Protein backbone atom coordinates (compact mmCIF):
# COMPACT_ATOMS: atom_id res chain seq x y z
CA UNK A 1 0.00 0.00 0.00
CA UNK A 2 1.47 3.32 -1.10
CA UNK A 3 1.71 6.02 1.50
CA UNK A 4 0.63 9.54 0.64
CA UNK A 5 3.64 11.89 0.98
CA UNK A 6 3.38 14.43 3.77
CA UNK A 7 4.45 17.20 1.38
CA UNK A 8 3.85 16.94 -2.36
CA UNK A 9 6.97 17.49 -4.54
CA UNK A 10 5.63 20.67 -6.12
CA UNK A 11 5.32 22.30 -2.67
CA UNK A 12 8.74 21.30 -1.31
CA UNK A 13 10.63 24.21 -2.86
CA UNK A 14 7.97 26.70 -1.70
CA UNK A 15 8.14 25.34 1.83
CA UNK A 16 11.94 25.54 1.92
CA UNK A 17 11.86 29.17 0.76
CA UNK A 18 9.20 30.07 3.35
CA UNK A 19 11.17 28.44 6.17
CA UNK A 20 14.36 30.20 5.04
CA UNK A 21 12.61 33.55 5.12
CA UNK A 22 11.24 32.85 8.60
CA UNK A 23 14.69 31.83 9.86
CA UNK A 24 16.23 34.97 8.40
CA UNK A 25 13.49 37.13 9.89
CA UNK A 26 14.09 35.69 13.35
CA UNK A 27 17.87 35.92 13.10
CA UNK A 28 17.68 39.57 12.01
CA UNK A 29 15.65 40.53 15.09
CA UNK A 30 18.50 42.35 16.80
CA UNK A 31 18.97 44.61 13.76
CA UNK A 32 15.57 46.17 14.21
CA UNK A 33 14.31 49.02 16.36
CA UNK A 34 10.80 48.90 17.77
CA UNK A 35 8.75 52.03 17.11
CA UNK A 36 5.64 53.07 19.03
CA UNK A 37 2.73 52.02 16.82
CA UNK A 38 -0.36 52.51 18.98
CA UNK A 39 -1.04 53.87 22.46
CA UNK A 40 -4.37 52.51 23.65
CA UNK A 41 -6.22 53.88 26.67
CA UNK A 42 -7.58 50.44 27.21
CA UNK A 43 -9.57 50.52 30.44
CA UNK A 44 -11.04 52.88 33.03
CA UNK A 45 -8.97 51.20 35.76
CA UNK A 46 -5.45 49.70 35.72
CA UNK A 47 -4.70 46.68 33.56
CA UNK A 48 -3.77 43.36 35.10
CA UNK A 49 -2.43 41.30 32.20
CA UNK A 50 -2.01 41.22 28.43
CA UNK A 51 -1.22 38.65 25.72
CA UNK A 52 -1.02 38.29 21.91
CA UNK A 53 -2.89 35.85 19.72
CA UNK A 54 -0.87 33.44 17.56
CA UNK A 55 -0.72 35.70 14.49
CA UNK A 56 0.09 38.86 16.45
CA UNK A 57 -2.88 40.72 15.00
CA UNK A 58 -4.87 40.94 18.24
CA UNK A 59 -4.11 41.32 21.91
CA UNK A 60 -6.18 40.53 24.98
CA UNK A 61 -6.33 42.64 28.14
CA UNK A 62 -7.77 42.19 31.62
CA UNK A 63 -8.46 44.97 34.08
CA UNK A 64 -9.60 46.02 37.52
CA UNK A 65 -12.70 47.42 35.79
CA UNK A 66 -14.03 43.80 35.53
CA UNK A 67 -13.75 43.77 31.73
CA UNK A 68 -11.64 41.86 29.24
CA UNK A 69 -11.10 43.37 25.79
CA UNK A 70 -9.81 42.11 22.44
CA UNK A 71 -7.85 44.76 20.53
CA UNK A 72 -6.71 45.15 16.93
CA UNK A 73 -2.96 45.61 16.84
CA UNK A 74 -3.12 47.40 13.48
CA UNK A 75 -5.49 50.25 14.34
CA UNK A 76 -5.77 50.09 18.14
CA UNK A 77 -9.54 49.66 18.05
CA UNK A 78 -11.45 47.38 20.39
CA UNK A 79 -12.79 44.33 18.52
CA UNK A 80 -14.77 42.70 21.30
CA UNK A 81 -15.54 43.45 24.95
CA UNK A 82 -15.90 40.38 27.15
CA UNK A 83 -18.29 41.44 29.88
CA UNK A 84 -19.59 39.22 32.68
CA UNK A 85 -17.11 38.96 35.53
CA UNK A 86 -18.19 40.54 38.81
CA UNK A 87 -14.71 41.48 40.00
CA UNK A 88 -11.15 42.09 38.77
CA UNK A 89 -10.16 40.12 35.64
CA UNK A 90 -6.68 39.02 36.65
CA UNK A 91 -5.65 36.33 34.16
CA UNK A 92 -6.10 36.26 30.36
CA UNK A 93 -5.12 33.73 27.68
CA UNK A 94 -5.89 32.84 24.06
CA UNK A 95 -6.29 29.20 23.01
CA UNK A 96 -3.36 29.50 20.60
CA UNK A 97 -2.81 28.51 17.85
CA UNK A 98 -6.57 28.70 17.09
CA UNK A 99 -7.06 32.03 18.89
CA UNK A 100 -10.86 31.85 18.66
CA UNK A 101 -11.40 31.44 22.40
CA UNK A 102 -10.26 33.42 25.43
CA UNK A 103 -9.83 32.15 28.98
CA UNK A 104 -10.11 34.59 31.88
CA UNK A 105 -9.66 34.20 35.62
CA UNK A 106 -11.23 36.62 38.07
CA UNK A 107 -11.34 37.71 41.68
CA UNK A 108 -15.05 36.78 41.53
CA UNK A 109 -13.86 33.17 42.15
CA UNK A 110 -14.64 31.98 38.62
CA UNK A 111 -12.93 31.48 35.28
CA UNK A 112 -14.74 31.93 31.97
CA UNK A 113 -14.35 30.74 28.39
CA UNK A 114 -15.33 33.24 25.69
CA UNK A 115 -15.93 33.39 21.95
CA UNK A 116 -13.56 36.24 21.05
CA UNK A 117 -15.50 37.15 17.88
CA UNK A 118 -18.99 37.45 19.35
CA UNK A 119 -18.11 38.24 22.98
CA UNK A 120 -20.37 35.43 24.20
CA UNK A 121 -19.47 33.61 27.41
CA UNK A 122 -19.44 29.92 26.46
CA UNK A 123 -18.65 28.33 29.82
CA UNK A 124 -18.24 29.51 33.42
CA UNK A 125 -15.93 27.39 35.56
CA UNK A 126 -17.23 27.27 39.14
CA UNK A 127 -15.78 25.73 42.27
CA UNK A 128 -13.13 27.95 43.79
CA UNK A 129 -13.92 29.65 47.09
CA UNK A 130 -11.49 32.55 46.69
CA UNK A 131 -9.92 34.69 43.94
CA UNK A 132 -8.81 32.92 40.75
CA UNK A 133 -5.35 34.30 39.97
CA UNK A 134 -4.34 32.07 37.05
CA UNK A 135 -5.95 30.04 34.27
CA UNK A 136 -4.28 28.14 31.46
CA UNK A 137 -5.28 25.87 28.56
CA UNK A 138 -3.57 22.51 28.40
CA UNK A 139 -1.63 22.02 25.12
CA UNK A 140 -4.46 20.02 23.51
CA UNK A 141 -6.98 22.74 24.49
CA UNK A 142 -9.36 20.03 25.81
CA UNK A 143 -9.07 21.09 29.46
CA UNK A 144 -8.15 24.15 31.47
CA UNK A 145 -6.41 24.46 34.82
CA UNK A 146 -7.10 27.23 37.32
CA UNK A 147 -5.31 28.31 40.49
CA UNK A 148 -6.70 30.24 43.40
CA UNK A 149 -6.07 31.95 46.70
CA UNK A 150 -8.16 29.12 48.22
CA UNK A 151 -4.95 26.98 48.14
CA UNK A 152 -6.21 24.69 45.37
CA UNK A 153 -5.83 24.14 41.66
CA UNK A 154 -8.69 22.72 39.60
CA UNK A 155 -9.01 21.07 36.21
CA UNK A 156 -12.12 21.56 34.04
CA UNK A 157 -13.49 20.20 30.78
CA UNK A 158 -13.50 22.96 28.15
CA UNK A 159 -16.73 21.89 26.47
CA UNK A 160 -18.98 21.06 29.42
CA UNK A 161 -17.36 23.17 32.14
CA UNK A 162 -17.43 20.11 34.40
CA UNK A 163 -14.80 20.01 37.13
CA UNK A 164 -12.58 16.99 36.50
CA UNK A 165 -10.36 17.31 39.57
CA UNK A 166 -9.56 19.43 42.61
CA UNK A 167 -5.81 19.35 43.19
CA UNK A 168 -5.27 19.41 46.96
CA UNK A 169 -1.85 19.54 48.57
CA UNK A 170 -0.76 23.12 49.09
CA UNK A 171 -0.91 24.85 52.47
CA UNK A 172 -1.02 28.36 51.05
CA UNK A 173 -2.35 30.40 48.17
CA UNK A 174 -1.53 28.92 44.74
CA UNK A 175 -0.12 31.65 42.50
CA UNK A 176 1.69 29.92 39.61
CA UNK A 177 1.01 27.05 37.21
CA UNK A 178 2.44 25.60 34.03
CA UNK A 179 1.66 22.63 31.78
CA UNK A 180 4.43 20.50 30.31
CA UNK A 181 4.65 20.75 26.51
CA UNK A 182 3.02 17.33 26.13
CA UNK A 183 0.26 18.19 28.58
CA UNK A 184 0.92 15.07 30.63
CA UNK A 185 1.97 17.01 33.70
CA UNK A 186 1.14 20.23 35.51
CA UNK A 187 3.10 22.13 38.15
CA UNK A 188 1.73 24.55 40.73
CA UNK A 189 3.64 27.03 42.90
CA UNK A 190 2.36 28.41 46.17
CA UNK A 191 2.91 30.83 49.01
CA UNK A 192 3.71 27.71 51.07
CA UNK A 193 7.14 27.79 49.29
CA UNK A 194 6.53 24.45 47.50
CA UNK A 195 6.12 23.39 43.89
CA UNK A 196 3.89 20.36 43.34
CA UNK A 197 4.01 18.06 40.28
CA UNK A 198 0.70 16.61 39.06
CA UNK A 199 -0.08 13.85 36.56
CA UNK A 200 -2.89 15.28 34.43
CA UNK A 201 -4.18 11.81 33.51
CA UNK A 202 -4.55 10.43 37.03
CA UNK A 203 -4.94 13.87 38.68
CA UNK A 204 -2.54 12.65 41.38
CA UNK A 205 0.39 14.51 42.94
CA UNK A 206 3.66 12.84 41.93
CA UNK A 207 5.87 14.80 44.27
CA UNK A 208 6.81 18.08 45.93
CA UNK A 209 9.85 20.24 45.26
CA UNK A 210 10.90 21.73 48.59
CA UNK A 211 13.81 24.03 49.23
CA UNK A 212 12.65 27.62 48.99
CA UNK A 213 12.21 29.41 52.30
CA UNK A 214 9.58 31.94 51.17
CA UNK A 215 6.70 32.33 48.72
CA UNK A 216 6.98 31.10 45.13
CA UNK A 217 6.54 33.83 42.51
CA UNK A 218 6.69 31.66 39.38
CA UNK A 219 7.45 28.12 38.19
CA UNK A 220 8.00 26.82 34.65
CA UNK A 221 8.77 23.62 32.78
CA UNK A 222 11.64 23.62 30.30
CA UNK A 223 10.46 22.71 26.79
CA UNK A 224 11.37 19.03 27.12
CA UNK A 225 9.93 18.96 30.67
CA UNK A 226 13.18 17.53 32.05
CA UNK A 227 13.71 20.59 34.23
CA UNK A 228 11.59 22.93 36.32
CA UNK A 229 12.68 26.45 37.23
CA UNK A 230 11.18 28.25 40.21
CA UNK A 231 11.58 31.80 41.52
CA UNK A 232 10.89 32.96 45.05
CA UNK A 233 10.63 35.87 47.42
CA UNK A 234 13.63 34.32 49.20
CA UNK A 235 15.82 36.02 46.52
CA UNK A 236 16.71 32.74 44.80
CA UNK A 237 15.91 30.76 41.69
CA UNK A 238 16.11 26.98 41.76
CA UNK A 239 16.44 24.48 38.94
CA UNK A 240 14.94 21.04 39.59
CA UNK A 241 15.47 17.68 37.90
CA UNK A 242 11.96 16.32 37.28
CA UNK A 243 12.95 12.65 37.09
CA UNK A 244 15.14 12.66 40.18
CA UNK A 245 12.91 15.15 42.05
CA UNK A 246 15.89 17.08 43.38
CA UNK A 247 17.39 20.57 43.13
CA UNK A 248 20.35 20.67 40.74
CA UNK A 249 21.18 24.39 40.90
CA UNK A 250 20.38 27.36 43.13
CA UNK A 251 20.84 30.93 41.91
CA UNK A 252 21.45 33.34 44.77
CA UNK A 253 23.06 36.28 42.98
CA UNK A 254 20.03 38.59 43.25
CA UNK A 255 19.94 40.90 46.27
CA UNK A 256 16.15 41.10 46.48
CA UNK A 257 13.00 39.11 45.67
CA UNK A 258 12.96 37.30 42.32
CA UNK A 259 9.66 38.16 40.65
CA UNK A 260 9.78 36.37 37.29
CA UNK A 261 11.65 33.81 35.19
CA UNK A 262 11.62 32.74 31.53
CA UNK A 263 13.23 29.99 29.44
CA UNK A 264 14.31 30.69 25.88
CA UNK A 265 12.68 28.54 23.18
CA UNK A 266 15.64 26.15 22.93
CA UNK A 267 15.83 25.64 26.68
CA UNK A 268 19.49 26.65 26.73
CA UNK A 269 19.10 29.86 28.73
CA UNK A 270 17.10 31.10 31.70
CA UNK A 271 16.27 34.75 32.39
CA UNK A 272 15.42 36.14 35.84
CA UNK A 273 13.83 39.42 36.97
CA UNK A 274 14.13 40.90 40.44
CA UNK A 275 13.11 43.67 42.82
CA UNK A 276 16.80 44.60 42.89
CA UNK A 277 16.16 46.43 39.55
CA UNK A 278 18.13 43.92 37.49
CA UNK A 279 17.57 40.98 35.16
CA UNK A 280 20.08 38.17 34.62
CA UNK A 281 20.76 35.51 32.00
CA UNK A 282 22.06 32.02 32.81
CA UNK A 283 23.51 29.55 30.31
CA UNK A 284 22.41 25.94 30.87
CA UNK A 285 24.13 24.19 27.97
CA UNK A 286 26.30 21.10 28.50
CA UNK A 287 24.89 20.54 31.96
CA UNK A 288 26.53 23.70 33.33
CA UNK A 289 24.74 26.65 34.87
CA UNK A 290 26.69 29.85 34.31
CA UNK A 291 25.66 33.47 34.76
CA UNK A 292 26.18 35.06 31.37
CA UNK A 293 24.89 38.60 31.86
CA UNK A 294 23.54 41.09 34.36
CA UNK A 295 21.13 43.59 32.80
CA UNK A 296 21.38 46.75 34.90
CA UNK A 297 19.81 50.07 34.02
CA UNK A 298 16.30 50.08 35.39
CA UNK A 299 15.72 52.36 38.39
CA UNK A 300 12.88 50.29 39.85
CA UNK A 301 12.00 46.64 40.36
CA UNK A 302 11.87 44.46 37.25
CA UNK A 303 8.60 42.53 37.41
CA UNK A 304 8.54 40.78 34.03
CA UNK A 305 11.09 39.21 31.68
CA UNK A 306 10.65 37.37 28.36
CA UNK A 307 12.72 36.16 25.42
CA UNK A 308 12.28 37.04 21.78
CA UNK A 309 11.19 33.86 19.89
CA UNK A 310 14.65 33.64 18.34
CA UNK A 311 16.35 34.16 21.70
CA UNK A 312 18.32 37.11 20.36
CA UNK A 313 16.56 39.68 22.56
CA UNK A 314 15.31 39.89 26.12
CA UNK A 315 12.48 42.22 27.10
CA UNK A 316 12.09 43.53 30.66
CA UNK A 317 9.29 45.54 32.28
CA UNK A 318 9.86 47.75 35.29
CA UNK A 319 8.36 49.86 38.03
CA UNK A 320 10.34 52.79 36.57
CA UNK A 321 7.61 53.13 33.84
CA UNK A 322 9.81 51.73 31.04
CA UNK A 323 10.62 48.50 29.26
CA UNK A 324 14.08 47.69 27.93
CA UNK A 325 15.32 45.53 25.08
CA UNK A 326 18.61 43.72 25.65
CA UNK A 327 20.91 42.02 23.15
CA UNK A 328 21.74 38.51 24.39
CA UNK A 329 24.91 38.39 22.24
CA UNK A 330 26.51 41.61 23.51
CA UNK A 331 24.45 42.06 26.73
CA UNK A 332 23.88 45.71 25.76
CA UNK A 333 20.63 47.61 26.21
CA UNK A 334 19.51 48.19 22.62
CA UNK A 335 16.46 50.31 23.31
CA UNK A 336 14.40 51.87 26.09
CA UNK A 337 10.66 51.65 25.40
CA UNK A 338 9.53 54.85 27.09
CA UNK A 339 5.92 55.97 26.86
CA UNK A 340 4.03 54.98 30.00
CA UNK A 341 3.41 57.27 32.97
CA UNK A 342 3.18 54.55 35.63
CA UNK A 343 4.61 51.13 36.47
CA UNK A 344 4.87 48.67 33.57
CA UNK A 345 3.99 45.26 34.94
CA UNK A 346 3.45 43.15 31.82
CA UNK A 347 5.06 42.83 28.40
CA UNK A 348 5.20 40.29 25.60
CA UNK A 349 6.62 39.57 22.16
CA UNK A 350 4.29 38.44 19.40
CA UNK A 351 4.78 34.88 18.13
CA UNK A 352 6.87 36.07 15.17
CA UNK A 353 8.78 38.57 17.28
CA UNK A 354 7.91 41.59 15.13
CA UNK A 355 5.67 43.30 17.72
CA UNK A 356 5.84 44.06 21.43
CA UNK A 357 2.99 44.94 23.77
CA UNK A 358 3.53 46.70 27.10
CA UNK A 359 0.84 47.18 29.78
CA UNK A 360 0.89 49.68 32.61
CA UNK A 361 -0.90 50.83 35.72
CA UNK A 362 -1.59 54.06 33.80
CA UNK A 363 -4.58 52.15 32.26
CA UNK A 364 -2.94 51.94 28.85
CA UNK A 365 -1.14 49.50 26.62
CA UNK A 366 1.34 50.40 23.91
CA UNK A 367 1.96 48.41 20.74
CA UNK A 368 5.54 48.62 19.42
CA UNK A 369 6.43 47.36 15.92
GROMACS .gro file of N, CA, C and O in nm, residues 291-362:
model
  288
  291UNK      N    1   2.623   3.214   3.496
  291UNK     CA    2   2.566   3.347   3.476
  291UNK      C    3   2.638   3.414   3.361
  291UNK      O    4   2.759   3.432   3.364
  292UNK      N    5   2.560   3.451   3.258
  292UNK     CA    6   2.618   3.506   3.137
  292UNK      C    7   2.609   3.658   3.131
  292UNK      O    8   2.693   3.722   3.070
  293UNK      N    9   2.507   3.715   3.195
  293UNK     CA   10   2.489   3.860   3.186
  293UNK      C   11   2.406   3.912   3.302
  293UNK      O   12   2.318   3.842   3.352
  294UNK      N   13   2.437   4.034   3.342
  294UNK     CA   14   2.354   4.109   3.436
  294UNK      C   15   2.304   4.232   3.362
  294UNK      O   16   2.383   4.314   3.315
  295UNK      N   17   2.173   4.245   3.349
  295UNK     CA   18   2.113   4.359   3.280
  295UNK      C   19   2.077   4.464   3.384
  295UNK      O   20   1.975   4.454   3.452
  296UNK      N   21   2.160   4.567   3.394
  296UNK     CA   22   2.138   4.675   3.490
  296UNK      C   23   2.109   4.803   3.414
  296UNK      O   24   2.169   4.830   3.310
  297UNK      N   25   2.018   4.883   3.468
  297UNK     CA   26   1.981   5.007   3.402
  297UNK      C   27   1.846   5.058   3.448
  297UNK      O   28   1.822   5.178   3.450
  298UNK      N   29   1.758   4.966   3.484
  298UNK     CA   30   1.630   5.008   3.539
  298UNK      C   31   1.650   5.074   3.676
  298UNK      O   32   1.742   5.038   3.751
  299UNK      N   33   1.563   5.168   3.710
  299UNK     CA   34   1.572   5.236   3.839
  299UNK      C   35   1.466   5.188   3.937
  299UNK      O   36   1.455   5.240   4.047
  300UNK      N   37   1.389   5.089   3.897
  300UNK     CA   38   1.288   5.029   3.985
  300UNK      C   39   1.286   4.880   3.965
  300UNK      O   40   1.355   4.825   3.878
  301UNK      N   41   1.205   4.810   4.045
  301UNK     CA   42   1.200   4.664   4.036
  301UNK      C   43   1.162   4.619   3.896
  301UNK      O   44   1.085   4.684   3.826
  302UNK      N   45   1.219   4.507   3.854
  302UNK     CA   46   1.187   4.446   3.725
  302UNK      C   47   1.089   4.332   3.753
  302UNK      O   48   1.124   4.234   3.818
  303UNK      N   49   0.966   4.347   3.706
  303UNK     CA   50   0.860   4.253   3.741
  303UNK      C   51   0.833   4.149   3.635
  303UNK      O   52   0.766   4.048   3.661
  304UNK      N   53   0.883   4.170   3.512
  304UNK     CA   54   0.854   4.078   3.403
  304UNK      C   55   0.974   4.066   3.310
  304UNK      O   56   1.041   4.166   3.282
  305UNK      N   57   1.001   3.944   3.263
  305UNK     CA   58   1.109   3.921   3.168
  305UNK      C   59   1.063   3.817   3.067
  305UNK      O   60   0.991   3.723   3.101
  306UNK      N   61   1.099   3.836   2.938
  306UNK     CA   62   1.065   3.737   2.836
  306UNK      C   63   1.166   3.742   2.723
  306UNK      O   64   1.230   3.845   2.698
  307UNK      N   65   1.181   3.629   2.655
  307UNK     CA   66   1.272   3.616   2.542
  307UNK      C   67   1.199   3.642   2.411
  307UNK      O   68   1.082   3.607   2.395
  308UNK      N   69   1.272   3.701   2.317
  308UNK     CA   70   1.228   3.704   2.178
  308UNK      C   71   1.222   3.559   2.129
  308UNK      O   72   1.300   3.475   2.173
  309UNK      N   73   1.129   3.525   2.037
  309UNK     CA   74   1.119   3.386   1.989
  309UNK      C   75   1.251   3.329   1.939
  309UNK      O   76   1.275   3.209   1.953
  310UNK      N   77   1.336   3.412   1.883
  310UNK     CA   78   1.465   3.364   1.834
  310UNK      C   79   1.570   3.358   1.944
  310UNK      O   80   1.678   3.304   1.924
  311UNK      N   81   1.540   3.415   2.060
  311UNK     CA   82   1.635   3.416   2.170
  311UNK      C   83   1.739   3.525   2.161
  311UNK      O   84   1.826   3.536   2.247
  312UNK      N   85   1.730   3.608   2.058
  312UNK     CA   86   1.832   3.711   2.036
  312UNK      C   87   1.810   3.836   2.120
  312UNK      O   88   1.900   3.919   2.135
  313UNK      N   89   1.689   3.852   2.174
  313UNK     CA   90   1.656   3.968   2.256
  313UNK      C   91   1.589   3.923   2.384
  313UNK      O   92   1.523   3.819   2.389
  314UNK      N   93   1.605   4.005   2.487
  314UNK     CA   94   1.531   3.989   2.612
  314UNK      C   95   1.457   4.119   2.639
  314UNK      O   96   1.511   4.228   2.621
  315UNK      N   97   1.332   4.107   2.680
  315UNK     CA   98   1.248   4.222   2.710
  315UNK      C   99   1.219   4.224   2.859
  315UNK      O  100   1.181   4.122   2.917
  316UNK      N  101   1.237   4.339   2.923
  316UNK     CA  102   1.209   4.353   3.066
  316UNK      C  103   1.112   4.468   3.090
  316UNK      O  104   1.115   4.569   3.020
  317UNK      N  105   1.025   4.451   3.189
  317UNK     CA  106   0.929   4.554   3.228
  317UNK      C  107   0.957   4.595   3.371
  317UNK      O  108   0.987   4.511   3.456
  318UNK      N  109   0.943   4.724   3.400
  318UNK     CA  110   0.986   4.775   3.529
  318UNK      C  111   0.890   4.874   3.593
  318UNK      O  112   0.809   4.938   3.526
  319UNK      N  113   0.909   4.888   3.722
  319UNK     CA  114   0.836   4.986   3.803
  319UNK      C  115   0.874   5.129   3.764
  319UNK      O  116   0.801   5.223   3.795
  320UNK      N  117   0.987   5.145   3.694
  320UNK     CA  118   1.034   5.279   3.657
  320UNK      C  119   0.960   5.336   3.536
  320UNK      O  120   1.003   5.437   3.479
  321UNK      N  121   0.852   5.273   3.494
  321UNK     CA  122   0.761   5.313   3.384
  321UNK      C  123   0.814   5.278   3.245
  321UNK      O  124   0.752   5.316   3.145
  322UNK      N  125   0.926   5.207   3.235
  322UNK     CA  126   0.981   5.173   3.104
  322UNK      C  127   0.997   5.022   3.088
  322UNK      O  128   0.995   4.946   3.184
  323UNK      N  129   1.013   4.983   2.960
  323UNK     CA  130   1.062   4.850   2.926
  323UNK      C  131   1.197   4.868   2.856
  323UNK      O  132   1.225   4.974   2.800
  324UNK      N  133   1.279   4.764   2.861
  324UNK     CA  134   1.408   4.769   2.793
  324UNK      C  135   1.428   4.644   2.710
  324UNK      O  136   1.386   4.535   2.749
  325UNK      N  137   1.493   4.663   2.595
  325UNK     CA  138   1.532   4.553   2.508
  325UNK      C  139   1.682   4.532   2.520
  325UNK      O  140   1.761   4.627   2.507
  326UNK      N  141   1.721   4.406   2.542
  326UNK     CA  142   1.861   4.372   2.565
  326UNK      C  143   1.908   4.273   2.460
  326UNK      O  144   1.835   4.180   2.423
  327UNK      N  145   2.030   4.291   2.412
  327UNK     CA  146   2.091   4.202   2.315
  327UNK      C  147   2.159   4.088   2.390
  327UNK      O  148   2.250   4.112   2.470
  328UNK      N  149   2.117   3.964   2.364
  328UNK     CA  150   2.174   3.851   2.439
  328UNK      C  151   2.315   3.815   2.391
  328UNK      O  152   2.386   3.740   2.458
  329UNK      N  153   2.356   3.867   2.274
  329UNK     CA  154   2.491   3.839   2.224
  329UNK      C  155   2.593   3.933   2.286
  329UNK      O  156   2.703   3.891   2.325
  330UNK      N  157   2.557   4.061   2.298
  330UNK     CA  158   2.651   4.161   2.351
  330UNK      C  159   2.618   4.202   2.495
  330UNK      O  160   2.700   4.267   2.560
  331UNK      N  161   2.495   4.168   2.539
  331UNK     CA  162   2.445   4.206   2.673
  331UNK      C  163   2.419   4.356   2.687
  331UNK      O  164   2.403   4.407   2.798
  332UNK      N  165   2.414   4.427   2.574
  332UNK     CA  166   2.388   4.571   2.576
  332UNK      C  167   2.238   4.598   2.576
  332UNK      O  168   2.159   4.520   2.524
  333UNK      N  169   2.201   4.713   2.633
  333UNK     CA  170   2.063   4.761   2.621
  333UNK      C  171   2.050   4.827   2.484
  333UNK      O  172   2.115   4.927   2.455
  334UNK      N  173   1.967   4.769   2.398
  334UNK     CA  174   1.951   4.819   2.262
  334UNK      C  175   1.853   4.935   2.254
  334UNK      O  176   1.866   5.023   2.170
  335UNK      N  177   1.751   4.931   2.342
  335UNK     CA  178   1.646   5.031   2.331
  335UNK      C  179   1.569   5.042   2.462
  335UNK      O  180   1.547   4.941   2.531
  336UNK      N  181   1.529   5.163   2.496
  336UNK     CA  182   1.440   5.187   2.609
  336UNK      C  183   1.303   5.220   2.552
  336UNK      O  184   1.287   5.316   2.475
  337UNK      N  185   1.204   5.141   2.586
  337UNK     CA  186   1.066   5.165   2.540
  337UNK      C  187   0.998   5.254   2.644
  337UNK      O  188   0.950   5.208   2.747
  338UNK      N  189   0.999   5.383   2.614
  338UNK     CA  190   0.953   5.485   2.709
  338UNK      C  191   0.826   5.549   2.656
  338UNK      O  192   0.826   5.607   2.548
  339UNK      N  193   0.717   5.539   2.732
  339UNK     CA  194   0.592   5.597   2.686
  339UNK      C  195   0.482   5.590   2.789
  339UNK      O  196   0.379   5.657   2.775
  340UNK      N  197   0.502   5.509   2.893
  340UNK     CA  198   0.403   5.498   3.000
  340UNK      C  199   0.430   5.600   3.110
  340UNK      O  200   0.543   5.648   3.126
  341UNK      N  201   0.327   5.629   3.188
  341UNK     CA  202   0.341   5.727   3.297
  341UNK      C  203   0.334   5.660   3.434
  341UNK      O  204   0.338   5.728   3.535
  342UNK      N  205   0.322   5.527   3.436
  342UNK     CA  206   0.318   5.455   3.563
  342UNK      C  207   0.386   5.320   3.542
  342UNK      O  208   0.429   5.286   3.432
  343UNK      N  209   0.393   5.242   3.648
  343UNK     CA  210   0.461   5.113   3.647
  343UNK      C  211   0.417   5.025   3.530
  343UNK      O  212   0.299   5.009   3.503
  344UNK      N  213   0.515   4.966   3.461
  344UNK     CA  214   0.487   4.867   3.357
  344UNK      C  215   0.504   4.729   3.420
  344UNK      O  216   0.612   4.696   3.467
  345UNK      N  217   0.397   4.653   3.422
  345UNK     CA  218   0.399   4.526   3.494
  345UNK      C  219   0.388   4.406   3.402
  345UNK      O  220   0.407   4.292   3.445
  346UNK      N  221   0.358   4.428   3.274
  346UNK     CA  222   0.345   4.315   3.182
  346UNK      C  223   0.395   4.355   3.045
  346UNK      O  224   0.379   4.470   3.003
  347UNK      N  225   0.456   4.259   2.976
  347UNK     CA  226   0.506   4.283   2.840
  347UNK      C  227   0.515   4.150   2.769
  347UNK      O  228   0.526   4.044   2.832
  348UNK      N  229   0.513   4.154   2.636
  348UNK     CA  230   0.520   4.029   2.560
  348UNK      C  231   0.563   4.056   2.417
  348UNK      O  232   0.533   4.162   2.360
  349UNK      N  233   0.636   3.959   2.359
  349UNK     CA  234   0.662   3.957   2.216
  349UNK      C  235   0.548   3.884   2.146
  349UNK      O  236   0.489   3.791   2.202
  350UNK      N  237   0.520   3.923   2.022
  350UNK     CA  238   0.429   3.844   1.940
  350UNK      C  239   0.500   3.715   1.900
  350UNK      O  240   0.622   3.701   1.914
  351UNK      N  241   0.424   3.620   1.847
  351UNK     CA  242   0.478   3.488   1.813
  351UNK      C  243   0.593   3.499   1.713
  351UNK      O  244   0.691   3.425   1.720
  352UNK      N  245   0.582   3.590   1.618
  352UNK     CA  246   0.687   3.607   1.517
  352UNK      C  247   0.795   3.706   1.560
  352UNK      O  248   0.892   3.727   1.488
  353UNK      N  249   0.776   3.769   1.675
  353UNK     CA  250   0.878   3.857   1.728
  353UNK      C  251   0.884   3.995   1.665
  353UNK      O  252   0.977   4.071   1.692
  354UNK      N  253   0.785   4.030   1.581
  354UNK     CA  254   0.791   4.159   1.513
  354UNK      C  255   0.709   4.267   1.584
  354UNK      O  256   0.704   4.381   1.538
  355UNK      N  257   0.643   4.232   1.694
  355UNK     CA  258   0.567   4.330   1.772
  355UNK      C  259   0.591   4.305   1.921
  355UNK      O  260   0.620   4.194   1.963
  356UNK      N  261   0.574   4.412   1.997
  356UNK     CA  262   0.584   4.406   2.143
  356UNK      C  263   0.462   4.477   2.199
  356UNK      O  264   0.419   4.580   2.145
  357UNK      N  265   0.406   4.424   2.306
  357UNK     CA  266   0.299   4.494   2.377
  357UNK      C  267   0.346   4.517   2.520
  357UNK      O  268   0.408   4.431   2.582
  358UNK      N  269   0.320   4.636   2.572
  358UNK     CA  270   0.353   4.670   2.710
  358UNK      C  271   0.226   4.721   2.779
  358UNK      O  272   0.149   4.796   2.719
  359UNK      N  273   0.205   4.680   2.903
  359UNK     CA  274   0.084   4.718   2.978
  359UNK      C  275   0.124   4.782   3.109
  359UNK      O  276   0.217   4.737   3.177
  360UNK      N  277   0.050   4.885   3.148
  360UNK     CA  278   0.089   4.968   3.261
  360UNK      C  279  -0.027   4.997   3.355
  360UNK      O  280  -0.145   4.987   3.318
  361UNK      N  281   0.010   5.038   3.475
  361UNK     CA  282  -0.090   5.083   3.572
  361UNK      C  283  -0.150   5.218   3.535
  361UNK      O  284  -0.240   5.267   3.603
  362UNK      N  285  -0.100   5.280   3.426
  362UNK     CA  286  -0.159   5.406   3.380
  362UNK      C  287  -0.285   5.382   3.294
  362UNK      O  288  -0.332   5.472   3.225
   0.00000   0.00000   0.00000
